[in-house]
XYZ file of C-alpha atoms in Angstrom:
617
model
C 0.000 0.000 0.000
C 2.806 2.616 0.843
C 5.505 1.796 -1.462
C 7.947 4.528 0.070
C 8.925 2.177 2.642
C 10.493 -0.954 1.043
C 13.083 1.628 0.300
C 13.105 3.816 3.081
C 16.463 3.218 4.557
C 17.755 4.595 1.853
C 16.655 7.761 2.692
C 18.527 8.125 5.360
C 21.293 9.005 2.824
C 19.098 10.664 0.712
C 17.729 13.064 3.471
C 20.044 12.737 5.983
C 18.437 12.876 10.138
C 18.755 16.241 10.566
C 15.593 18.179 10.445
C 15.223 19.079 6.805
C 12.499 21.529 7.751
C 11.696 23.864 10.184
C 8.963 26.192 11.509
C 9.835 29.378 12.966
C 12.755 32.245 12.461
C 15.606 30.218 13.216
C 18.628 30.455 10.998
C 19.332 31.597 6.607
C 16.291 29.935 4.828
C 17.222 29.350 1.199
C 13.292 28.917 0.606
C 9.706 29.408 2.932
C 6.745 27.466 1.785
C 4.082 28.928 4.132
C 4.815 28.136 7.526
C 7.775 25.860 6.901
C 11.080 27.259 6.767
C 14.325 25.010 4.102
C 17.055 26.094 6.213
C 20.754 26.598 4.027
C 22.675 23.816 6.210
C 20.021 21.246 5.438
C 20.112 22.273 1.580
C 23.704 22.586 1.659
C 23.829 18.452 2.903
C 21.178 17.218 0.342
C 22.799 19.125 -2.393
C 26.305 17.572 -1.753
C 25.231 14.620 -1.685
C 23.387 15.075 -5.048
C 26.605 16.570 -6.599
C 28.120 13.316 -5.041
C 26.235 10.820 -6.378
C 26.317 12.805 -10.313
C 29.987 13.121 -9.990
C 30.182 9.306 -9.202
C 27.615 8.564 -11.883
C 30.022 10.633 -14.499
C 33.444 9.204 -13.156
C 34.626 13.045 -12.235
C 34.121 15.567 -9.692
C 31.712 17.627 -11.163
C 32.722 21.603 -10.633
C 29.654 24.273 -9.423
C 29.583 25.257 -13.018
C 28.797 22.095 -14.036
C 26.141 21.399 -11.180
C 24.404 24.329 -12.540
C 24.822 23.221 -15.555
C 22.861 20.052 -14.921
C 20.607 21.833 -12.824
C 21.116 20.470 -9.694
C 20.461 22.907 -7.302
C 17.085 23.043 -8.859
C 16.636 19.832 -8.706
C 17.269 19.424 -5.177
C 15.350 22.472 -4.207
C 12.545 21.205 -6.404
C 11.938 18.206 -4.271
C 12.651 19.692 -1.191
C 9.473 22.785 -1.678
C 7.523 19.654 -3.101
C 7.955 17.735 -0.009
C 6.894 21.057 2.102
C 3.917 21.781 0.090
C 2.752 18.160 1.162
C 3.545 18.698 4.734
C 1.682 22.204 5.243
C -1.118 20.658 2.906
C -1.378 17.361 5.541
C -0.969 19.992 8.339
C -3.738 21.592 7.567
C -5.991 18.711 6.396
C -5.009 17.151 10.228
C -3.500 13.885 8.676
C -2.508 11.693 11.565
C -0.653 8.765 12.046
C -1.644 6.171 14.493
C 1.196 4.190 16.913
C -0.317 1.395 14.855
C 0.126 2.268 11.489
C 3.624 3.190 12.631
C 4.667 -0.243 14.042
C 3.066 -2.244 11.077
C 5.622 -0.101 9.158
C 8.387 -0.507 10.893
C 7.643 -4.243 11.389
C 6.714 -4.951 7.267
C 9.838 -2.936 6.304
C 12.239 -5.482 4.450
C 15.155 -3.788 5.667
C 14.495 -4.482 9.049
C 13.336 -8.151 8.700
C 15.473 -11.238 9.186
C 16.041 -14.609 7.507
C 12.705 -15.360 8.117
C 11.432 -12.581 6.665
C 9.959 -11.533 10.203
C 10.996 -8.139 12.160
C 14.791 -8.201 13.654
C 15.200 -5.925 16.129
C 19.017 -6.083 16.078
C 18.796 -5.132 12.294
C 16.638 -2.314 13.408
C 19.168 -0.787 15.740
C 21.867 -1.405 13.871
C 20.461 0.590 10.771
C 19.818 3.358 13.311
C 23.167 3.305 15.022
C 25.043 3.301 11.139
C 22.908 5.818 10.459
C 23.530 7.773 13.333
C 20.226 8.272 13.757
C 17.968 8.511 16.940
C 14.567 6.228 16.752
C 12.858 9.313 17.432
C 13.660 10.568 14.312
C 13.709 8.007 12.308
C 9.850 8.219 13.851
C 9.473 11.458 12.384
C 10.675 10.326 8.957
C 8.490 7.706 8.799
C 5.308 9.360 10.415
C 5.806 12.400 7.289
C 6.596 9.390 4.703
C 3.216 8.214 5.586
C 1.247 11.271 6.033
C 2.619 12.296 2.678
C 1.915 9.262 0.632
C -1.925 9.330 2.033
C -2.779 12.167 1.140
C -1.031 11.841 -2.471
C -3.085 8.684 -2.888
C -6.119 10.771 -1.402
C -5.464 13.505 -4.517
C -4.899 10.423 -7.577
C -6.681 7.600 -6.374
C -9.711 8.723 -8.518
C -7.767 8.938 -11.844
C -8.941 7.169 -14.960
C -8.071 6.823 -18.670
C -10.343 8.379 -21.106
C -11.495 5.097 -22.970
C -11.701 7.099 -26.236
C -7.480 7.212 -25.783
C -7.569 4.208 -23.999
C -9.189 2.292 -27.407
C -7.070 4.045 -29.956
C -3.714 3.554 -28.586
C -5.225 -0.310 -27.475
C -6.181 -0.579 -31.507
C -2.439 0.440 -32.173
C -0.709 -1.862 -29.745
C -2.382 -4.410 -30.981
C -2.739 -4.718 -34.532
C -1.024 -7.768 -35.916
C 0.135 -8.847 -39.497
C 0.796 -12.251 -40.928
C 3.759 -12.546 -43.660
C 4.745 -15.812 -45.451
C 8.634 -15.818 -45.325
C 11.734 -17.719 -46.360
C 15.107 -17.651 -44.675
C 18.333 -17.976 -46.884
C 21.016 -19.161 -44.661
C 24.602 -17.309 -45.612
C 26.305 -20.371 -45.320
C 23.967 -22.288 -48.117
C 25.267 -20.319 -50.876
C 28.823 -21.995 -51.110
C 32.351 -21.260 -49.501
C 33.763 -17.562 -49.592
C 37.497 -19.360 -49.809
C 40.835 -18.205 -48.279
C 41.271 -13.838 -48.707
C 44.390 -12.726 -50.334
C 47.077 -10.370 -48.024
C 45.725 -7.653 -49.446
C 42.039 -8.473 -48.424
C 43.290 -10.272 -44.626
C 45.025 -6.352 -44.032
C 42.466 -4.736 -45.187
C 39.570 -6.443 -42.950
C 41.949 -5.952 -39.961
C 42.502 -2.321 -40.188
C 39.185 -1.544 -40.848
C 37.755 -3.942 -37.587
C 40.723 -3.289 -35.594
C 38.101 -2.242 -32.726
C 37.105 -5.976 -32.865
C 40.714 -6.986 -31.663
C 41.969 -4.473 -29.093
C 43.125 -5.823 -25.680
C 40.943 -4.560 -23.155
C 41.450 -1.932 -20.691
C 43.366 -2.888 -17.357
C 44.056 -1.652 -14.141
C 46.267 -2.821 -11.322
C 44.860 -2.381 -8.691
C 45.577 -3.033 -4.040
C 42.081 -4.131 -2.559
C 41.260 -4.348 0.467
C 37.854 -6.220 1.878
C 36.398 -6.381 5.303
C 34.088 -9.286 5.096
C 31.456 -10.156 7.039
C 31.990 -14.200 6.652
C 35.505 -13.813 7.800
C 33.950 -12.134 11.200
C 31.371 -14.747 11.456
C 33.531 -17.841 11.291
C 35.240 -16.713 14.848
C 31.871 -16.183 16.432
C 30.177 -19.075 18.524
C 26.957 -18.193 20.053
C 25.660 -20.209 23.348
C 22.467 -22.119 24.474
C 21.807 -19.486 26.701
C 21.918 -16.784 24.261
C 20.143 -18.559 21.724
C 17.298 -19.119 24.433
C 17.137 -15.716 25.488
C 16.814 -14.576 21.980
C 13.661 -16.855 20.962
C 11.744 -16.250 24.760
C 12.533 -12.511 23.765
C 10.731 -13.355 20.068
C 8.286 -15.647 20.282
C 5.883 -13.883 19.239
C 7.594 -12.327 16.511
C 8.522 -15.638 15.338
C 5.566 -17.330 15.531
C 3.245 -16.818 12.506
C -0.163 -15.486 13.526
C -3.578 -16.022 11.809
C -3.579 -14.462 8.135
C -6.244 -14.228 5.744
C -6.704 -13.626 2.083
C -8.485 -10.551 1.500
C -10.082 -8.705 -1.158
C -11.726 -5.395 -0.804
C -13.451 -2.501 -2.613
C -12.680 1.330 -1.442
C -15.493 3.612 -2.235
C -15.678 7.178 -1.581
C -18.858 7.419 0.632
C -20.944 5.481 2.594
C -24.012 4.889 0.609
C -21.806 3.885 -1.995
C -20.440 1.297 0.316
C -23.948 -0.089 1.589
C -25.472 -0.490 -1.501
C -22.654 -2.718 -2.838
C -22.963 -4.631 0.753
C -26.437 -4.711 -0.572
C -26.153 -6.076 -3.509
C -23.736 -8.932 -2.218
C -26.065 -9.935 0.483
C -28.527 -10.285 -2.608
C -25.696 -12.974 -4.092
C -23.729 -11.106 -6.361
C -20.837 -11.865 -7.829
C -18.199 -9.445 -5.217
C -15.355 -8.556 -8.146
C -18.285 -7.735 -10.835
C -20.443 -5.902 -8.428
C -17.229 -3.898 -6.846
C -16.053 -3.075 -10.246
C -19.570 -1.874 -11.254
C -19.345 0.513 -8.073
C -15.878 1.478 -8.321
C -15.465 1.717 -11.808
C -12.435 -0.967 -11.454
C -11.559 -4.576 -9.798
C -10.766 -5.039 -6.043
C -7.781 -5.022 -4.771
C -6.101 -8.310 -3.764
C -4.520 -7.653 -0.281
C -3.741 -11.365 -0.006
C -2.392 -13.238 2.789
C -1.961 -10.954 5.688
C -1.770 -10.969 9.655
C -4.085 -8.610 11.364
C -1.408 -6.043 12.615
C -0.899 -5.282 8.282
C -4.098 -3.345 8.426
C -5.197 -0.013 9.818
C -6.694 -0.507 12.916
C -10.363 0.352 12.068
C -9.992 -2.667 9.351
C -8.518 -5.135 11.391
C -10.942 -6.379 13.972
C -13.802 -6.407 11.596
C -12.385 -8.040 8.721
C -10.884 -10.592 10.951
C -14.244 -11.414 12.543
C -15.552 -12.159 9.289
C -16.183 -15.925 8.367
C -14.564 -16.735 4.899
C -16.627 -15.927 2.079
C -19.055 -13.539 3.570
C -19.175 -9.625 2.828
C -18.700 -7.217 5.584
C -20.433 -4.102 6.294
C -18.920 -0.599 5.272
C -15.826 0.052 7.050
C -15.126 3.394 7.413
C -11.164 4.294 7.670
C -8.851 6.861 6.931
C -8.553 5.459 3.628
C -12.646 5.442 3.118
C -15.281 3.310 3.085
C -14.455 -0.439 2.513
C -16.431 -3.825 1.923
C -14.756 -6.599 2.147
C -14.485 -10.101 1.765
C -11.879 -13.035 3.175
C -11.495 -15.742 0.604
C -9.754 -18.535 2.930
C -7.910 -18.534 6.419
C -4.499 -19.960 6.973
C -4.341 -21.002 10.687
C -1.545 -19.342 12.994
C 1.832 -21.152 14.309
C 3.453 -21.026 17.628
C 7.350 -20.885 16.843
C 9.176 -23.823 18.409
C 13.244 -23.729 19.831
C 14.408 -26.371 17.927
C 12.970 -25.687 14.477
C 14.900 -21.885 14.792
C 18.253 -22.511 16.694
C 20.260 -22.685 13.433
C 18.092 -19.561 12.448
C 18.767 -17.542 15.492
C 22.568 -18.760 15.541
C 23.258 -17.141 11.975
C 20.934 -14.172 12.870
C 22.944 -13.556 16.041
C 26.292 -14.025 14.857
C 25.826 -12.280 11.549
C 24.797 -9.286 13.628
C 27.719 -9.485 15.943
C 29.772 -9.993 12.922
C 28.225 -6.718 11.533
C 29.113 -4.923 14.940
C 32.516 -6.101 14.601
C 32.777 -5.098 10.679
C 31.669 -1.602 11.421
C 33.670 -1.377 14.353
C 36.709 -2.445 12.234
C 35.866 -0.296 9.269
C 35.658 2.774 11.658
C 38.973 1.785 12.753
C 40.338 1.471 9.579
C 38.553 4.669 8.199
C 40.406 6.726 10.920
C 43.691 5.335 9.711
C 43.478 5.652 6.594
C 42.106 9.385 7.086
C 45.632 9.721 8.859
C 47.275 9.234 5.727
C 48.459 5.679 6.183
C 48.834 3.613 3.309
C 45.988 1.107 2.789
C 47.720 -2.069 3.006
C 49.506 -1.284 6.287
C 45.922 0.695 7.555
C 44.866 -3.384 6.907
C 47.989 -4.892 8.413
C 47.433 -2.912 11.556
C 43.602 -4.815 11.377
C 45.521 -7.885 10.952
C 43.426 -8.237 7.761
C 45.458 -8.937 4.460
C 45.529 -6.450 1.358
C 45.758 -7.865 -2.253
C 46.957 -7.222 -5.320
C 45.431 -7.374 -8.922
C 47.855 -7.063 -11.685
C 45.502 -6.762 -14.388
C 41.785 -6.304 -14.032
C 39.189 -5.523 -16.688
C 35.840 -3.354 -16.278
C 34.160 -7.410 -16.174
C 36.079 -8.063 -13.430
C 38.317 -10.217 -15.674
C 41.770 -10.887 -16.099
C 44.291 -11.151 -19.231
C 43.130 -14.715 -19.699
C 39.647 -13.613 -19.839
C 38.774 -15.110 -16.767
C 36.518 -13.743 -14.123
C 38.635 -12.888 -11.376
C 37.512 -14.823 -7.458
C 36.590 -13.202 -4.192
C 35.446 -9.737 -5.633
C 33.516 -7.961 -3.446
C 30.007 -7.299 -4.540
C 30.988 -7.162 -7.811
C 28.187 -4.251 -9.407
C 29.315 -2.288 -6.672
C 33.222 -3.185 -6.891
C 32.953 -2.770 -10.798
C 31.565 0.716 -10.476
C 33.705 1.686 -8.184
C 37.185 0.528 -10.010
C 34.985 2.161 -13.315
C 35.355 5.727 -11.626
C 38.451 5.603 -9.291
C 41.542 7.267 -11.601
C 45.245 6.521 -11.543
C 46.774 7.021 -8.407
C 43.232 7.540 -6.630
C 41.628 5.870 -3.430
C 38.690 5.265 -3.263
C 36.078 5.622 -0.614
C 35.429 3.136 1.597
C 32.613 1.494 0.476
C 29.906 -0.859 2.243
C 28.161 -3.496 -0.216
C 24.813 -4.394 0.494
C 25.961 -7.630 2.493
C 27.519 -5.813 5.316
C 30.987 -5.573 3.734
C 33.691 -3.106 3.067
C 35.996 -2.821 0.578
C 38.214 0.102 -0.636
C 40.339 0.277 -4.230
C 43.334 2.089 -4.828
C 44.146 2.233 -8.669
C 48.034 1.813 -9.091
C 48.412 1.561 -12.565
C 46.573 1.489 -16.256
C 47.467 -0.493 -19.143
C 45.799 1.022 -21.759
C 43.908 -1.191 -24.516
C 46.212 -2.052 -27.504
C 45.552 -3.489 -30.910
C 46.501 -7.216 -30.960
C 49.493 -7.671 -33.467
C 48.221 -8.934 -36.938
C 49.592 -12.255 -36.501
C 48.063 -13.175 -33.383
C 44.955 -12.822 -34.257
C 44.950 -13.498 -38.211
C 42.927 -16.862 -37.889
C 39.903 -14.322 -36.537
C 40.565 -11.691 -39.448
C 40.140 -14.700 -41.810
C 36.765 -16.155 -40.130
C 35.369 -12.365 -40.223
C 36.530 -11.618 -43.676
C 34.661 -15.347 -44.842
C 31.412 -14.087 -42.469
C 31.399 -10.928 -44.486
C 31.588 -12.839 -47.550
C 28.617 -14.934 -46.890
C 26.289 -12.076 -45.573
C 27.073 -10.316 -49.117
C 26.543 -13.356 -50.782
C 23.409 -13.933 -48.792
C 22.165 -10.334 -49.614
C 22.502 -10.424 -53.180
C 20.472 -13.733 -53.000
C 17.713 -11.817 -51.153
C 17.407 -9.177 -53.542
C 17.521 -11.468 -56.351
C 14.326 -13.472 -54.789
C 12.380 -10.699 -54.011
C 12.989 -9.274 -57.563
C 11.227 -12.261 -58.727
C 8.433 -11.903 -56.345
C 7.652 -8.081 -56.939
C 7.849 -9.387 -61.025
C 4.799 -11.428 -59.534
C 6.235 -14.973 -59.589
C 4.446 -17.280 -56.839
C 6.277 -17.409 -53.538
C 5.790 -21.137 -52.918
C 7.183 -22.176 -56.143
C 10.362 -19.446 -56.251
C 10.832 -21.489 -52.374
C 10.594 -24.714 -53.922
C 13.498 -23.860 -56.391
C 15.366 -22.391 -54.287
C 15.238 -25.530 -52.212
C 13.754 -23.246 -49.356
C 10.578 -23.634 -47.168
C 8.112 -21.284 -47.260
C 6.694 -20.179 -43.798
C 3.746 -17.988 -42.108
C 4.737 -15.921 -39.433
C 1.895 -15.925 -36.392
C 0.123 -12.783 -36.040
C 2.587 -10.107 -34.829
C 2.603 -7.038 -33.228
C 4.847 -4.297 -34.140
C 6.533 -4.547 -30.868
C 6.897 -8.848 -30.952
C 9.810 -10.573 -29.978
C 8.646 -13.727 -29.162
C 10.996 -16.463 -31.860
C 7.630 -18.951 -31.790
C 6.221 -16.282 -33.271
C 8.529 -14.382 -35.669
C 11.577 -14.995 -36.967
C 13.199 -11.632 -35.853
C 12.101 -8.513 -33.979
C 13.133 -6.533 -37.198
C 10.645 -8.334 -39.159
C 7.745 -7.088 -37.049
C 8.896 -3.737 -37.352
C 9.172 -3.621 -40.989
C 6.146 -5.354 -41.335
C 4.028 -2.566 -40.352
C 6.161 -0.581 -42.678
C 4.499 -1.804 -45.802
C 1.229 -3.029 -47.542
C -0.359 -6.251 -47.842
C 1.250 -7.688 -50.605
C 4.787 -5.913 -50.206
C 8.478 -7.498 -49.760
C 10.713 -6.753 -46.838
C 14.207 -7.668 -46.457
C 15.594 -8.617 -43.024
C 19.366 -9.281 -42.425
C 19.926 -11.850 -39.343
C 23.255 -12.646 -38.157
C 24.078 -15.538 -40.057
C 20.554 -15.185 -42.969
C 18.596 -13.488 -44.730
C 14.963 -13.372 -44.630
C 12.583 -12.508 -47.256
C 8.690 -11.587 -46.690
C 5.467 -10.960 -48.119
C 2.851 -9.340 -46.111
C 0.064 -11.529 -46.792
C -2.467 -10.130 -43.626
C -3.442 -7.066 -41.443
C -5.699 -8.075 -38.514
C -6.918 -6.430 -35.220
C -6.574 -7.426 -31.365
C -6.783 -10.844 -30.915
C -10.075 -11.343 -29.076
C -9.214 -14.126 -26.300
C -8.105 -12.324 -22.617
C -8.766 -8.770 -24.679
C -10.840 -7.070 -21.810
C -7.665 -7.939 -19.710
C -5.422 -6.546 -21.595
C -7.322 -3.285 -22.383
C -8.169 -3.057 -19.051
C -3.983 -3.123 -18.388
C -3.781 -0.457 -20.463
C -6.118 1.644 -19.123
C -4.583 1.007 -15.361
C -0.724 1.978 -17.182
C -2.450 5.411 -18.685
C -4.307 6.022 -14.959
C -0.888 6.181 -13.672
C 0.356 8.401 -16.091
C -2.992 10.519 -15.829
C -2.455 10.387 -11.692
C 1.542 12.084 -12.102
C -0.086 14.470 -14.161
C -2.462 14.884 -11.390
C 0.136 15.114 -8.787
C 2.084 17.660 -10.163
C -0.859 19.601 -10.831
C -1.566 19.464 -7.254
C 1.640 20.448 -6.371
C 1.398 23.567 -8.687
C -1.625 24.468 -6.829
C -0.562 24.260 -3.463
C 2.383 26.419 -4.431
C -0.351 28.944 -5.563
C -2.296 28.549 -2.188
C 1.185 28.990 0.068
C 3.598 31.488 0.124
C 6.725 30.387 -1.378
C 9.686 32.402 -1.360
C 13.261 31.445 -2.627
C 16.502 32.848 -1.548
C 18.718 32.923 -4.505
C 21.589 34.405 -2.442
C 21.729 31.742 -0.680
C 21.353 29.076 -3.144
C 24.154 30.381 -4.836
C 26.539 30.153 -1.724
C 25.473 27.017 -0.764
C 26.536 26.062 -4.228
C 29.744 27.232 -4.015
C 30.176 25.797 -0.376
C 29.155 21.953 -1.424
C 31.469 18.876 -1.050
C 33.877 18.872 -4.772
């Protein structure tokens, strides 16, 4: 329901735990939107870190000519007056978020769940202590996170599709043609033979980008590793006892039921569907016919996953009956449980190899953090990083030749890389003679690259790779031949000869394509994804040529048809729901551009500028 919060760790960085707004005379504000004041420090941290990430993204520190230049500042100020128009608007609407709602956050957030997929408190208060954040903040986060993505839904729940659009662009999507084809294989048209010197120098000069070494760096690595903590950890009975008594409940699973329900905006609208299902009809039809679309599918969930108004009534409910309007924050529900799946009390044994990973992967995370601190500092000092490690008593290592793949000069993928997106970006932007950051993967680890050399990519000499010039020079040599037969056969077919016999002599089957769309890519159902393009280039009746690696394909259009008919209300239906979210941003930032109306907003330009200038480069 609030997809904010799968993510919303990550906006600790984002935001940082300072407070990013404030009410009152207090400080420089770069910006006022009504009551709320955007202080300069807390725009100065969220636009370094913007600058941050772009100059990362761009493999150079990006200058504040070049920040303007991208318009970040804007950017960043941008979001930050869009997030205050929200607050002031949910201010004055007196949104509030109950204890509840707050804990079945905090408890359904992934980032805080264990192996079980259940609530870890240890995860919890670790992501607070990295963070350096207070709960009671994080709190406050969390409590505007949700007040803000209520009353957004509140504004573009409503939004539909026009079904005029809806049916056009529907109609486009999903016309299909049928063309009978042949392929010509490059290779059935006889051997190309051996190149002459000449030809063998000529193909290598002009694809010497096909045989260039690749780029390498050598590179000193060092990686704190959360496995290498964990294997000196031993956890006891005792603690392992105290940690289930202290989680039992969290660890047991309680009752959860599959529910479906309906949202309408008032309560007569609510009782007369209740109405019509205690009459006996059909709950999705009769909700739609209300609503104006299907009910949602909440699924399998425990009672604590909804708002507190829903939760005792729907889980009085006996499967398969309707309940009566339910009036929440939300609006006015009916809904219906499908089936019940029967709660489970957590048992010791079942969970002591559980809790023993749990327990020492979070000591082991303790002991990381405490040990990248440590090595931060010393590093910061201007030690060296493989003596910084030494000091650890962890080992640095050194890569002679590394590619951006992670490879080596044998083409091999090189072993025990850290997370190896993260590594890979990282070596990507870290220049000769640079250090990077220290850098925490999303397992817990750290790792940090210094970049002690390049080897710049070179063309291979002529005679180590001659056998390849050869094999590309004969590939050529086929495609050409394979074109000219192509053009030859559909020469004959535009001169009207029949397809299936100028197939037969050629020795070639003739095929139908299934119905395509423009956009198919699907090889049961067309031979290439170029053909389906080019088909709806041309007439029934016309040829197109399509070059495949390795053939050639000649077609006819023989057909133009519309939607296919079976699971079409579906798929219009789809559409319409993919054009109601475009329709509800639209909506949104209309919103937005009318609360700015409503509220005094003032920028400070002054400001701006010398926060600017005063961001981390």
């Amino acid at each position: 329901m609030f997809p904010l919060f799968g993510l919303l760790i990550l906006s600790f960085a984002v935001w940082g735990i300072g407070d990013i707004f404030r009410t009152g005379g207090h400080g420089q504000s770069v910006a006022s939107v009504g009551n709320t004041l955007i202080d300069q420090r807390s725009f100065s941290q969220e636009l370094s870190r913007e600058v941050a990430t772009m100059s990362q993204r761009f493999g150079t520190q990006l200058t504040p000519e070049q920040a303007r230049a991208f318009g970040i500042p804007q950017q960043v100020l941008n979001r930050m007056i869009s997030r205050a128009l929200l607050d002031e608007a949910a201010n004055e609407l007196g949104l509030m978020i109950t204890e509840e709602q707050m804990r079945t956050q905090i408890l359904d957030n992934p980032s805080f769940q264990g192996a079980t997929g259940n609530f870890d408190r240890n995860r919890f208060a670790q992501a607070l202590q990295f963070s350096g954040m207070s709960e009671a903040q994080f709190l406050a986060i969390l409590s505007g996170d949700t007040k803000r993505e209520q009353l957004i839904q509140a504004v573009t729940e409503a939004a539909v599709a026009p079904e005029s659009v809806t049916e056009r662009l529907f109609a486009y999507r999903e016309e299909r043609r049928v063309a009978d084809y042949i392929v010509i294989p490059n290779d059935s048209l006889g051997e190309p033979g051996e190149p002459d010197e000449a030809a063998i120098q000529e193909t290598y000069e002009n694809a010497s980008d096909s045989f260039m070494t690749p780029d390498y760096k050598r590179i000193t690595l060092v990686h704190l590793r959360v496995a290498d903590a964990m294997a000196g950890i031993a956890v006891s009975d005792e603690v392992l006892q105290e940690e289930f008594d202290s989680r039992r409940d969290e660890l047991s699973q309680p009752e959860r039921r599959d529910v479906v329900q309906a949202v309408l905006p008032d309560e007569a609208a609510a009782q007369a569907l209740a109405e019509r299902l205690a009459e006996g009809a059909d709950f999705a039809a009769a909700a739609e016919a209300a609503t104006g679309r299907a009910p949602v599918a909440l699924g399998f969930i425990p009672e604590s996953a909804l708002p507190a108004e829903l939760g005792g009534p729907v889980f009085d409910l006996e499967p398969g009956r309707a309940s009566a309007p339910i009036q929440s924050p939300l609006g006015w529900h009916v809904v219906v449980v499908n089936a019940i799946e029967a709660g489970q009390e957590a048992q010791f044994e079942d969970l002591r190899d559980q809790l023993s990973d749990e327990i020492a992967r979070a000591q082991a995370i303790d002991l990381v953090i405490e040990q990248a601190n440590r090595y931060d500092e010393a590093i910061a000092g201007g030690i060296a990083i493989e003596d910084a490690a030494a000091n650890l008593g962890v080992e640095s290592r050194r890569i002679e030749a590394i590619d951006n793949q992670g490879r080596d000069r044998d083409g091999n993928v090189i072993e025990a890389l850290p997370a190896l997106n993260e590594f890979l970006e990282l070596l990507r932007t870290t220049a000769l003679g640079d250090t990077s950051l220290l850098t925490e993967t999303l397992d817990g680890d750290y790792f940090i690259v210094r970049v002690d050399d390049e080897i710049a990519a070179t063309l291979r000499p002529l005679p180590e790779v001659r056998d390849d010039v050869i094999r590309l020079w004969q590939a050529r040599e086929r495609a050409r031949m394979g074109q000219e037969k192509a053009e030859s056969v559909a020469e004959r077919l535009r001169s009207g000869e029949d397809f299936g016999a100028v197939a037969e002599a050629e020795g070639l089957q003739l095929l139908t394509t299934e119905p395509v769309t423009r956009f198919e890519t699907d090889p049961a159902r067309t031979p290439a994804p170029a053909l389906s393009q080019q088909l709806f280039e041309i007439e029934t009746g016309e040829i197109a040529l399509v070059p495949t690696p390795g053939s050639q394909i000649v077609a006819r259009l023989a057909d133009i048809q519309g939607a296919a008919a079976e699971g079409q209300e579906a798929r219009l239906q789809q559409l319409s729901d993919q054009l109601a979210g475009s329709i509800r941003d639209d909506i949104f930032q209309q919103f937005l551009a009318s609360l700015e109306q409503d509220l005094d907003v003032t920028v400070n330009q002054r400001l701006i500028d010398e926060a600017l200038a005063g961001a981390a480069y």
